[in-house]
Coordinates of N, CA and C in Angstrom, one line a residue:
G1 N 24.2 66.0 60.5 CA 25.3 66.9 59.7 C 24.0 67.8 58.6
L2 N 22.7 67.4 58.4 CA 21.9 68.2 57.4 C 21.5 69.2 58.2
E3 N 21.7 69.1 59.4 CA 21.0 70.1 60.2 C 21.6 71.2 60.9
W4 N 23.2 70.1 60.5 CA 24.2 71.5 60.6 C 24.4 72.5 59.7
G5 N 24.3 71.7 58.7 CA 24.1 72.1 57.1 C 23.4 73.5 57.0
A6 N 21.8 73.2 57.2 CA 20.6 74.1 57.0 C 20.6 75.3 58.4
R7 N 21.5 75.1 59.0 CA 21.4 75.9 60.2 C 21.2 77.5 60.2
H8 N 21.9 78.0 59.2 CA 22.1 79.2 59.1 C 21.3 79.6 57.6
A9 N 21.3 79.1 57.0 CA 20.6 79.1 55.6 C 20.1 77.8 55.0
P10 N 19.3 78.1 53.8 CA 18.2 77.2 53.0 C 19.5 76.0 52.5
L11 N 19.7 74.6 52.2 CA 20.8 73.7 51.8 C 19.9 73.3 50.9
L12 N 21.1 73.1 50.0 CA 20.5 72.4 48.5 C 21.5 71.6 48.3
L13 N 20.6 69.8 48.4 CA 21.7 68.8 48.1 C 21.3 68.8 46.2
A14 N 22.0 68.1 45.9 CA 22.0 67.9 44.0 C 22.6 66.9 44.4
L15 N 22.5 65.7 43.6 CA 22.7 64.6 43.1 C 22.2 64.2 41.6
E16 N 23.4 64.0 40.7 CA 23.2 63.6 39.7 C 23.0 62.1 39.0
D17 N 22.1 62.0 38.0 CA 22.6 60.4 37.5 C 22.0 59.6 38.8
V18 N 21.6 59.4 39.6 CA 21.1 58.6 40.6 C 20.6 57.1 39.4
H19 N 20.3 57.0 38.6 CA 19.9 55.9 37.7 C 21.2 54.7 37.7
R20 N 21.8 55.5 38.1 CA 24.0 54.7 38.2 C 23.9 53.8 39.7
A21 N 23.2 54.6 40.5 CA 23.1 54.5 42.2 C 23.2 52.3 42.3
D22 N 24.2 52.3 43.2 CA 24.0 51.1 43.1 C 23.1 50.9 45.0
G23 N 22.7 49.7 45.3 CA 22.0 49.2 46.4 C 22.0 50.5 47.3
A24 N 23.3 50.4 48.0 CA 23.6 51.1 49.1 C 23.3 52.9 49.1
S25 N 23.6 53.1 48.0 CA 23.4 54.3 47.4 C 21.8 54.7 47.6
L26 N 21.4 54.1 47.3 CA 19.8 54.2 47.0 C 19.2 54.2 48.5
A27 N 20.2 53.4 49.2 CA 19.2 53.4 50.7 C 19.9 54.4 51.5
L28 N 20.8 55.6 50.8 CA 21.2 56.5 51.7 C 20.6 57.2 51.3
L29 N 20.0 57.8 49.9 CA 19.0 58.8 49.4 C 18.0 58.6 50.0
A30 N 17.2 57.3 50.1 CA 16.4 57.1 50.8 C 16.2 58.0 52.2
H31 N 16.9 57.5 52.7 CA 17.4 58.2 54.6 C 17.5 59.7 54.5
V32 N 18.4 60.4 53.5 CA 18.6 61.8 53.3 C 17.4 62.1 53.0
A33 N 16.5 61.8 51.9 CA 15.2 62.7 51.3 C 14.3 62.5 52.4
R34 N 14.5 61.8 54.0 CA 13.3 61.6 54.8 C 14.2 62.8 55.9
R35 N 15.0 62.8 56.1 CA 15.7 63.5 56.9 C 15.7 65.4 56.2
V36 N 15.7 65.3 55.0 CA 16.0 66.7 54.4 C 14.3 67.2 54.7
E37 N 13.3 66.9 54.5 CA 12.4 66.8 54.3 C 11.7 67.8 55.3
P38 N 11.6 67.8 56.9 CA 11.4 68.9 57.7 C 12.5 70.0 57.8
L39 N 13.1 70.2 56.8 CA 14.2 71.5 56.9 C 14.3 71.8 55.7
P40 N 14.7 73.2 56.1 CA 14.8 74.2 55.2 C 15.6 74.0 54.0
G41 N 15.4 72.8 52.9 CA 16.0 72.5 52.1 C 15.3 71.9 51.1
L42 N 16.3 71.4 50.1 CA 15.7 70.9 48.8 C 16.7 70.1 48.2
L43 N 16.0 68.7 48.0 CA 16.8 68.0 47.3 C 16.2 67.3 46.0
A44 N 17.6 67.9 44.6 CA 17.3 67.8 43.8 C 18.0 66.7 43.0
L45 N 17.4 65.6 42.2 CA 18.0 64.5 41.3 C 17.6 64.6 40.3
T46 N 18.6 64.1 39.5 CA 18.7 63.7 38.2 C 18.7 62.6 37.8
W47 N 17.6 61.9 36.5 CA 17.9 60.4 36.2 C 17.5 60.1 34.7
R48 N 17.7 59.2 34.0 CA 17.5 59.2 32.8 C 16.3 57.7 33.3
D49 N 15.1 58.1 33.0 CA 14.4 56.4 33.0 C 14.7 55.5 32.0
A50 N 15.1 55.6 31.1 CA 15.3 54.4 30.5 C 15.9 53.7 31.5
E51 N 17.3 54.2 31.9 CA 18.2 53.1 32.9 C 17.9 53.4 34.2
A52 N 17.0 53.7 34.3 CA 16.4 53.2 36.0 C 16.1 52.2 36.2
G53 N 16.9 51.7 37.1 CA 16.2 49.7 37.6 C 15.1 50.2 38.6
P54 N 14.6 48.4 39.3 CA 13.6 48.6 40.0 C 14.0 49.3 41.2
G55 N 15.1 49.6 42.0 CA 15.7 49.9 43.5 C 15.4 51.5 43.5
L56 N 15.6 52.0 42.0 CA 15.4 53.7 42.6 C 13.7 54.1 42.0
A57 N 13.1 53.1 41.0 CA 11.4 53.5 41.2 C 10.9 53.4 42.7
R58 N 11.2 52.7 43.4 CA 11.4 51.7 44.8 C 10.8 53.2 45.4
V59 N 12.7 53.9 45.4 CA 12.8 55.1 46.5 C 12.2 56.2 45.8
L60 N 11.4 55.9 44.1 CA 10.8 57.0 43.7 C 9.5 57.1 44.7
D61 N 8.8 56.1 43.9 CA 7.8 55.7 44.7 C 7.5 56.2 45.8
D62 N 8.1 55.8 46.9 CA 7.8 56.2 48.5 C 8.0 57.5 48.8
L63 N 9.4 58.1 47.9 CA 9.0 59.9 47.8 C 7.5 60.8 47.6
R64 N 7.3 59.7 46.1 CA 5.9 60.0 46.0 C 4.8 59.9 47.2
R65 N 4.9 58.8 47.5 CA 3.7 58.5 48.3 C 3.6 59.5 49.9
R66 N 4.9 59.8 50.4 CA 4.9 60.6 51.4 C 5.2 62.4 51.4
G67 N 5.4 62.9 49.7 CA 4.9 64.0 49.1 C 6.3 64.7 49.4
T68 N 7.3 64.1 49.3 CA 8.2 64.8 49.3 C 8.9 65.2 48.3
L69 N 8.9 64.0 47.0 CA 8.9 65.0 45.7 C 8.0 65.4 45.0
R70 N 8.5 67.0 45.2 CA 7.3 68.0 45.3 C 7.1 68.3 43.6
A71 N 7.8 68.1 42.5 CA 7.7 68.4 41.1 C 8.8 67.1 40.6
E72 N 8.0 67.1 39.2 CA 9.3 66.3 38.2 C 9.0 66.9 36.9
V73 N 10.0 67.0 36.1 CA 10.2 67.8 35.0 C 11.0 67.2 34.1
A74 N 10.3 66.8 33.2 CA 11.2 65.9 32.1 C 11.5 66.5 31.3
L75 N 13.2 66.3 31.1 CA 13.8 67.6 30.4 C 13.8 67.1 28.8
G76 N 13.1 67.4 27.4 CA 13.5 66.9 26.4 C 14.8 67.8 25.5
P77 N 14.9 67.6 24.0 CA 16.1 68.2 23.7 C 16.1 69.4 23.8
L78 N 17.1 70.3 23.8 CA 17.2 71.9 23.9 C 16.4 72.4 22.9
P79 N 15.7 73.3 23.1 CA 14.9 74.1 21.9 C 16.2 74.9 21.2
E80 N 15.3 75.6 19.7 CA 16.5 75.6 18.9 C 17.0 77.1 19.4
D81 N 16.7 78.2 20.4 CA 16.8 79.2 20.4 C 18.4 79.1 21.2
D82 N 18.0 78.2 22.4 CA 19.4 78.1 23.1 C 20.1 77.3 22.5
L83 N 20.0 76.4 21.7 CA 20.8 75.6 21.2 C 22.0 77.2 20.3
A84 N 21.4 77.7 19.5 CA 21.6 78.9 19.0 C 22.7 80.1 20.1
R85 N 22.2 80.0 21.0 CA 23.3 80.8 22.1 C 24.1 80.0 22.6
L86 N 24.3 78.9 22.8 CA 24.8 77.8 22.8 C 26.2 77.5 21.8
V87 N 25.9 77.5 20.4 CA 26.8 77.6 19.8 C 27.5 79.1 19.3
A88 N 26.7 80.5 20.0 CA 27.6 81.5 19.7 C 28.4 81.3 20.7
E89 N 28.4 80.9 22.1 CA 28.8 80.9 22.9 C 30.7 80.5 22.7
A90 N 30.0 79.1 22.3 CA 31.5 78.2 21.8 C 32.1 78.5 20.8
A91 N 31.4 78.9 19.8 CA 32.6 79.4 18.7 C 32.1 80.7 18.5
P92 N 32.7 81.6 18.9 CA 32.5 83.2 18.4 C 33.0 83.3 16.8
G93 N 31.9 83.5 16.1 CA 32.5 84.2 14.9 C 32.1 83.2 14.1
I94 N 31.5 81.8 14.1 CA 31.1 81.0 13.1 C 30.5 80.7 12.2
G95 N 29.6 82.5 12.1 CA 28.9 82.6 11.2 C 27.6 82.1 11.1
S96 N 26.5 82.2 10.5 CA 25.6 81.9 10.4 C 25.2 80.6 10.0
E97 N 25.6 80.1 8.6 CA 25.6 78.8 7.8 C 26.0 78.0 9.0
G98 N 27.5 77.8 9.3 CA 28.0 77.3 10.5 C 27.5 76.8 11.4
A99 N 26.9 78.1 12.3 CA 25.7 77.9 13.5 C 24.3 76.8 12.9
R100 N 24.1 77.1 11.9 CA 23.1 76.1 11.5 C 23.5 74.5 11.1
R101 N 24.7 74.4 10.7 CA 25.5 73.0 11.1 C 25.5 72.4 11.7
A102 N 25.7 73.0 12.7 CA 26.2 72.7 14.2 C 24.5 72.2 15.5
A103 N 23.8 73.3 14.7 CA 23.0 73.0 15.2 C 21.8 71.6 15.4
T104 N 21.8 71.9 13.8 CA 21.3 70.5 12.9 C 21.7 69.1 13.3
A105 N 23.3 69.7 13.2 CA 23.5 68.0 13.8 C 23.5 67.7 15.2
A106 N 23.5 68.7 16.2 CA 23.3 68.3 17.3 C 21.8 67.6 17.9
N107 N 20.7 68.3 16.8 CA 19.5 67.5 17.1 C 18.9 67.6 18.6
G108 N 18.9 69.1 19.5 CA 18.7 69.3 20.5 C 19.8 69.1 21.5
N109 N 20.6 68.4 21.2 CA 22.1 68.0 22.2 C 23.2 69.4 22.8
P110 N 22.9 69.4 23.7 CA 24.0 71.0 24.1 C 25.5 70.3 24.3
L111 N 25.7 69.5 24.2 CA 27.2 68.6 24.2 C 27.6 68.9 22.9
V112 N 26.9 67.9 22.2 CA 27.2 67.9 20.9 C 27.1 69.1 19.7
A113 N 26.4 69.8 20.1 CA 26.0 71.0 19.6 C 27.7 71.9 20.1
R114 N 28.1 72.3 21.1 CA 29.2 73.0 21.3 C 30.3 72.2 20.8
E115 N 30.3 71.1 21.1 CA 32.1 70.7 20.3 C 32.0 70.5 19.0
A116 N 30.8 70.3 18.1 CA 30.2 70.2 16.7 C 30.6 71.9 16.3
A117 N 30.2 72.8 16.9 CA 30.5 74.3 16.5 C 32.0 74.7 16.7
R118 N 32.4 74.1 17.6 CA 34.0 74.3 17.8 C 34.8 73.4 16.6
A119 N 34.3 72.0 16.3 CA 35.1 71.8 15.1 C 34.7 72.1 13.8
I120 N 33.8 73.0 13.6 CA 32.9 73.5 12.4 C 33.8 74.6 12.0
A121 N 33.8 75.9 13.2 CA 34.8 77.0 13.4 C 36.4 76.8 12.9
A122 N 36.9 75.5 13.3 CA 38.2 74.8 13.1 C 38.1 74.1 11.6
G123 N 37.2 74.4 11.0 CA 37.1 73.6 9.4 C 37.0 72.0 9.2
R124 N 36.9 71.8 10.5 CA 36.7 70.3 10.5 C 35.4 69.8 10.5
E125 N 35.2 68.3 10.7 CA 33.6 67.8 10.6 C 33.0 67.9 11.9
P126 N 31.9 67.9 12.3 CA 31.3 67.8 13.4 C 31.8 67.1 14.5
A127 N 32.0 65.6 13.6 CA 32.0 64.7 15.0 C 33.5 64.8 15.2
E128 N 34.5 65.4 14.3 CA 35.7 66.1 15.0 C 36.4 66.7 16.5
G129 N 34.8 67.3 16.8 CA 35.0 67.8 17.7 C 34.4 67.3 18.8
L130 N 34.2 65.8 18.5 CA 34.1 65.2 20.0 C 35.1 63.7 20.0
R131 N 35.8 63.7 19.5 CA 36.8 62.7 19.6 C 37.6 63.2 20.8
A132 N 37.7 64.1 21.4 CA 38.6 64.7 22.6 C 37.6 63.7 24.0
W133 N 36.1 64.3 23.6 CA 35.4 63.9 24.4 C 34.8 62.5 24.6
V134 N 35.2 61.6 23.6 CA 35.1 60.4 23.6 C 36.1 59.5 24.5
R135 N 37.4 60.0 24.4 CA 38.8 59.4 24.1 C 38.9 59.0 26.0
G136 N 38.7 59.7 26.9 CA 38.6 59.3 27.8 C 37.9 58.1 28.6
P137 N 36.3 58.2 28.4 CA 35.4 57.1 28.4 C 35.7 56.1 27.5
L138 N 35.8 55.9 26.2 CA 36.3 54.8 26.0 C 38.1 53.8 26.6
A139 N 38.4 54.9 27.0 CA 40.0 54.5 27.5 C 39.6 53.8 28.9
R140 N 38.5 54.1 30.0 CA 38.0 53.7 30.8 C 37.3 52.6 30.6
L141 N 37.1 52.0 29.5 CA 36.3 50.9 29.3 C 36.9 49.2 29.0
A142 N 36.8 48.4 29.9 CA 37.3 47.6 29.4 C 36.1 45.8 29.3
G143 N 37.2 45.1 29.1 CA 36.6 43.9 28.9 C 34.9 43.8 28.0
P144 N 34.0 42.8 28.7 CA 32.6 43.1 27.9 C 32.0 44.2 27.4
A145 N 32.1 45.1 28.4 CA 31.5 46.3 28.0 C 32.1 47.3 27.1
L146 N 33.6 47.6 26.9 CA 34.1 47.8 25.5 C 33.7 47.0 24.7
V147 N 33.8 45.9 24.3 CA 32.8 45.0 23.2 C 31.6 45.4 23.0
L148 N 30.8 46.0 24.1 CA 29.4 46.5 23.2 C 29.5 47.5 22.9
V149 N 30.5 48.4 23.3 CA 30.6 50.0 22.5 C 31.7 49.4 21.2
E150 N 32.3 49.0 21.3 CA 33.1 48.7 19.6 C 32.0 48.3 19.2
C151 N 31.4 47.2 19.4 CA 30.2 46.8 18.0 C 29.2 47.5 17.9
A152 N 28.4 48.4 19.0 CA 27.5 49.0 18.6 C 28.6 50.1 17.2
A153 N 29.2 50.8 17.7 CA 29.9 51.5 16.9 C 30.5 51.1 15.8
A154 N 30.6 50.1 15.8 CA 30.8 49.6 14.2 C 29.5 49.2 13.2
A155 N 28.3 48.6 14.2 CA 27.0 47.8 13.3 C 26.2 49.2 13.0
A156 N 26.7 50.6 13.6 CA 25.8 51.3 12.9 C 24.4 51.8 13.1
R157 N 23.9 51.1 14.4 CA 22.9 50.9 14.8 C 22.7 50.5 15.9
P158 N 21.3 50.5 16.3 CA 21.6 49.9 17.8 C 21.5 48.4 18.1
L159 N 21.9 48.0 19.0 CA 21.7 46.2 19.5 C 21.3 45.8 20.1
R160 N 20.3 45.0 19.8 CA 19.3 44.4 20.4 C 19.8 43.0 21.5
A161 N 19.2 43.3 22.5 CA 19.2 43.0 23.7 C 20.0 41.2 23.3
D162 N 19.1 40.1 22.1 CA 19.9 39.3 22.1 C 21.0 39.2 21.4
E163 N 21.8 40.2 21.0 CA 22.5 40.5 20.0 C 23.8 40.8 21.1
A164 N 23.5 41.7 22.3 CA 24.5 42.0 22.7 C 24.6 40.4 23.7
A165 N 23.8 40.0 24.3 CA 24.0 38.6 25.0 C 24.7 37.9 24.3
A166 N 24.6 37.6 23.0 CA 25.4 36.8 22.1 C 27.0 37.3 21.9
L167 N 27.0 38.5 22.0 CA 28.3 39.1 22.1 C 29.2 38.6 23.0
V168 N 28.9 39.1 24.5 CA 29.4 39.0 25.7 C 29.1 37.7 26.6
G169 N 28.1 37.1 26.5 CA 27.9 36.1 26.9 C 26.6 36.7 28.0
A170 N 25.7 35.7 28.1 CA 23.9 35.7 29.0 C 24.8 36.2 30.5
D171 N 26.0 35.9 31.0 CA 25.7 35.9 32.3 C 26.7 37.3 32.8
D172 N 27.4 38.0 31.6 CA 27.8 39.2 31.8 C 27.1 40.5 30.9
V173 N 26.0 39.9 30.3 CA 25.6 41.0 30.1 C 25.3 42.3 30.5
A174 N 24.0 41.6 31.3 CA 23.6 43.1 32.6 C 24.8 44.0 33.0
E175 N 25.7 42.9 33.7 CA 27.0 44.1 34.2 C 27.7 45.0 33.2
A176 N 28.1 44.0 32.0 CA 28.5 45.3 31.1 C 27.6 46.1 30.4
H177 N 26.2 46.2 30.2 CA 25.4 46.9 30.0 C 25.1 48.0 30.8
A178 N 25.5 47.6 32.1 CA 25.4 48.8 33.5 C 26.5 49.7 33.0
E179 N 27.4 49.3 32.3 CA 28.8 49.8 32.7 C 29.5 50.6 31.6
A180 N 28.5 49.8 30.5 CA 29.0 50.7 28.9 C 28.1 51.7 28.9
A181 N 26.8 51.7 29.6 CA 25.6 53.2 29.7 C 26.4 53.9 30.8
A182 N 27.2 53.6 31.8 CA 28.1 54.3 32.5 C 28.8 55.7 31.9
S183 N 29.5 55.6 31.3 CA 30.5 55.7 30.0 C 30.0 56.9 29.5
S184 N 28.3 57.1 29.6 CA 27.8 58.0 28.7 C 27.5 58.3 27.1
L185 N 28.6 57.0 26.9 CA 28.6 57.4 25.3 C 27.2 56.5 24.4
V186 N 27.0 55.5 25.5 CA 25.8 55.1 25.0 C 24.6 55.2 26.4
E187 N 23.4 54.2 26.0 CA 22.2 54.4 26.7 C 21.2 53.5 26.2
A188 N 20.5 52.6 27.2 CA 19.4 51.9 27.1 C 18.8 52.2 25.9
A189 N 18.5 51.2 25.2 CA 17.3 51.5 24.0 C 16.1 50.6 24.4
P190 N 15.5 50.6 23.4 CA 13.8 49.9 23.7 C 14.1 48.4 23.4
G191 N 13.0 48.1 24.1 CA 13.6 46.6 24.1 C 14.8 45.6 24.9
G192 N 15.6 46.7 25.5 CA 16.6 46.2 26.6 C 18.1 46.3 25.7
G193 N 18.5 46.8 24.8 CA 19.3 47.0 23.5 C 20.1 48.3 24.1
L194 N 21.0 48.8 23.4 CA 22.1 49.4 23.6 C 22.2 50.3 22.6
R195 N 22.1 51.9 22.6 CA 22.5 52.5 21.3 C 23.3 53.6 21.9
F196 N 23.7 54.3 20.8 CA 24.9 55.3 21.4 C 24.0 56.9 21.9
V197 N 24.3 57.9 22.3 CA 23.4 58.6 22.7 C 23.6 59.3 21.6
H198 N 24.1 59.2 20.5 CA 23.7 60.8 19.4 C 24.9 59.5 18.1
D199 N 24.4 60.3 17.0 CA 25.3 59.7 15.8 C 26.8 60.2 15.8
L200 N 27.0 61.3 16.4 CA 27.8 62.0 16.1 C 29.3 61.3 17.1
V201 N 28.5 61.0 18.2 CA 29.3 60.3 19.4 C 29.7 58.9 18.8
R202 N 28.9 58.3 18.0 CA 29.3 57.0 17.6 C 30.1 57.0 16.2
E203 N 29.9 57.9 15.4 CA 30.7 58.5 14.6 C 32.7 58.9 15.1
A204 N 32.6 59.2 15.9 CA 33.9 60.0 16.5 C 34.1 58.7 17.5
C205 N 33.4 58.1 18.1 CA 33.8 56.7 18.6 C 34.6 55.5 17.6
V206 N 34.2 55.5 16.1 CA 34.7 54.9 15.6 C 36.0 55.3 14.9
A207 N 36.1 56.8 14.9 CA 37.5 57.4 14.5 C 38.5 57.2 15.5
E208 N 38.1 56.9 16.8 CA 38.8 56.9 17.7 C 39.5 55.2 17.8
L209 N 38.8 54.4 17.1 CA 39.4 52.7 17.1 C 40.2 52.6 16.3
E210 N 41.2 52.0 16.6 CA 42.3 51.7 15.6 C 41.8 50.8 14.9
Q211 N 42.5 50.8 13.5 CA 41.9 50.3 12.2 C 41.8 48.5 12.9
A212 N 42.9 48.0 13.5 CA 42.7 46.4 13.8 C 41.2 46.2 14.9
R213 N 41.2 47.1 15.9 CA 40.0 46.9 16.9 C 38.8 47.1 15.9
R214 N 38.5 48.1 15.1 CA 37.4 48.1 14.0 C 37.3 47.0 13.3
A215 N 38.2 46.5 12.7 CA 37.9 45.4 11.7 C 37.5 44.4 13.0
R216 N 37.7 43.9 14.1 CA 37.4 43.2 14.9 C 36.2 42.7 15.2
A217 N 35.8 44.6 15.6 CA 34.4 44.9 16.2 C 33.5 44.6 14.6
H218 N 33.9 44.5 13.4 CA 33.4 44.8 12.3 C 32.7 43.1 12.0
R219 N 33.6 42.2 12.4 CA 33.6 40.6 12.3 C 32.7 40.2 13.1
R220 N 32.8 40.8 14.3 CA 31.7 40.3 15.9 C 30.5 41.0 15.3

């Protein structure tokens, strides 16, 4: 299939968030990477180091040894000039003060910058612009993973690994942690804990929680 795809023009395969891949998917990735190497093609991968497990580390090490992994680019916060352009595109006419507020609130995060700009342009607080975005991921969470996200939102700080285990049980915490991180609302914190990807995302999640659920999370 790869040879067929590259027979007339160079082939580009882009796989995002491979830190979330299961064992079978990682095995397929390793196989595809070996098949792409002799072809006029490029395999582009994105992953988060903080959430990459040992399976992905083994695949990447193998690609490095083979010379298949030609370049690695670490992406940090979006530069201020790029944020300014993003804000201007998302909310034309927002004004310099509104653009500054959106860029400051975003702290280099392009999604937050865009949604914060739209909210400010509409006369709302920056976090309000993210409420519609967090609604879908929150609705798809259930069980222990939802407990972790709700409690992290209520705590207004990262959850430590021991706290997460106490909240959902030692047997379920690893699976709950992975499912919560897959929502893109939270990510792994140093020491094996869990934190929101941005404080405005946390504020939006808090605002989306019904009062009873918010109170239950605070009690926990």
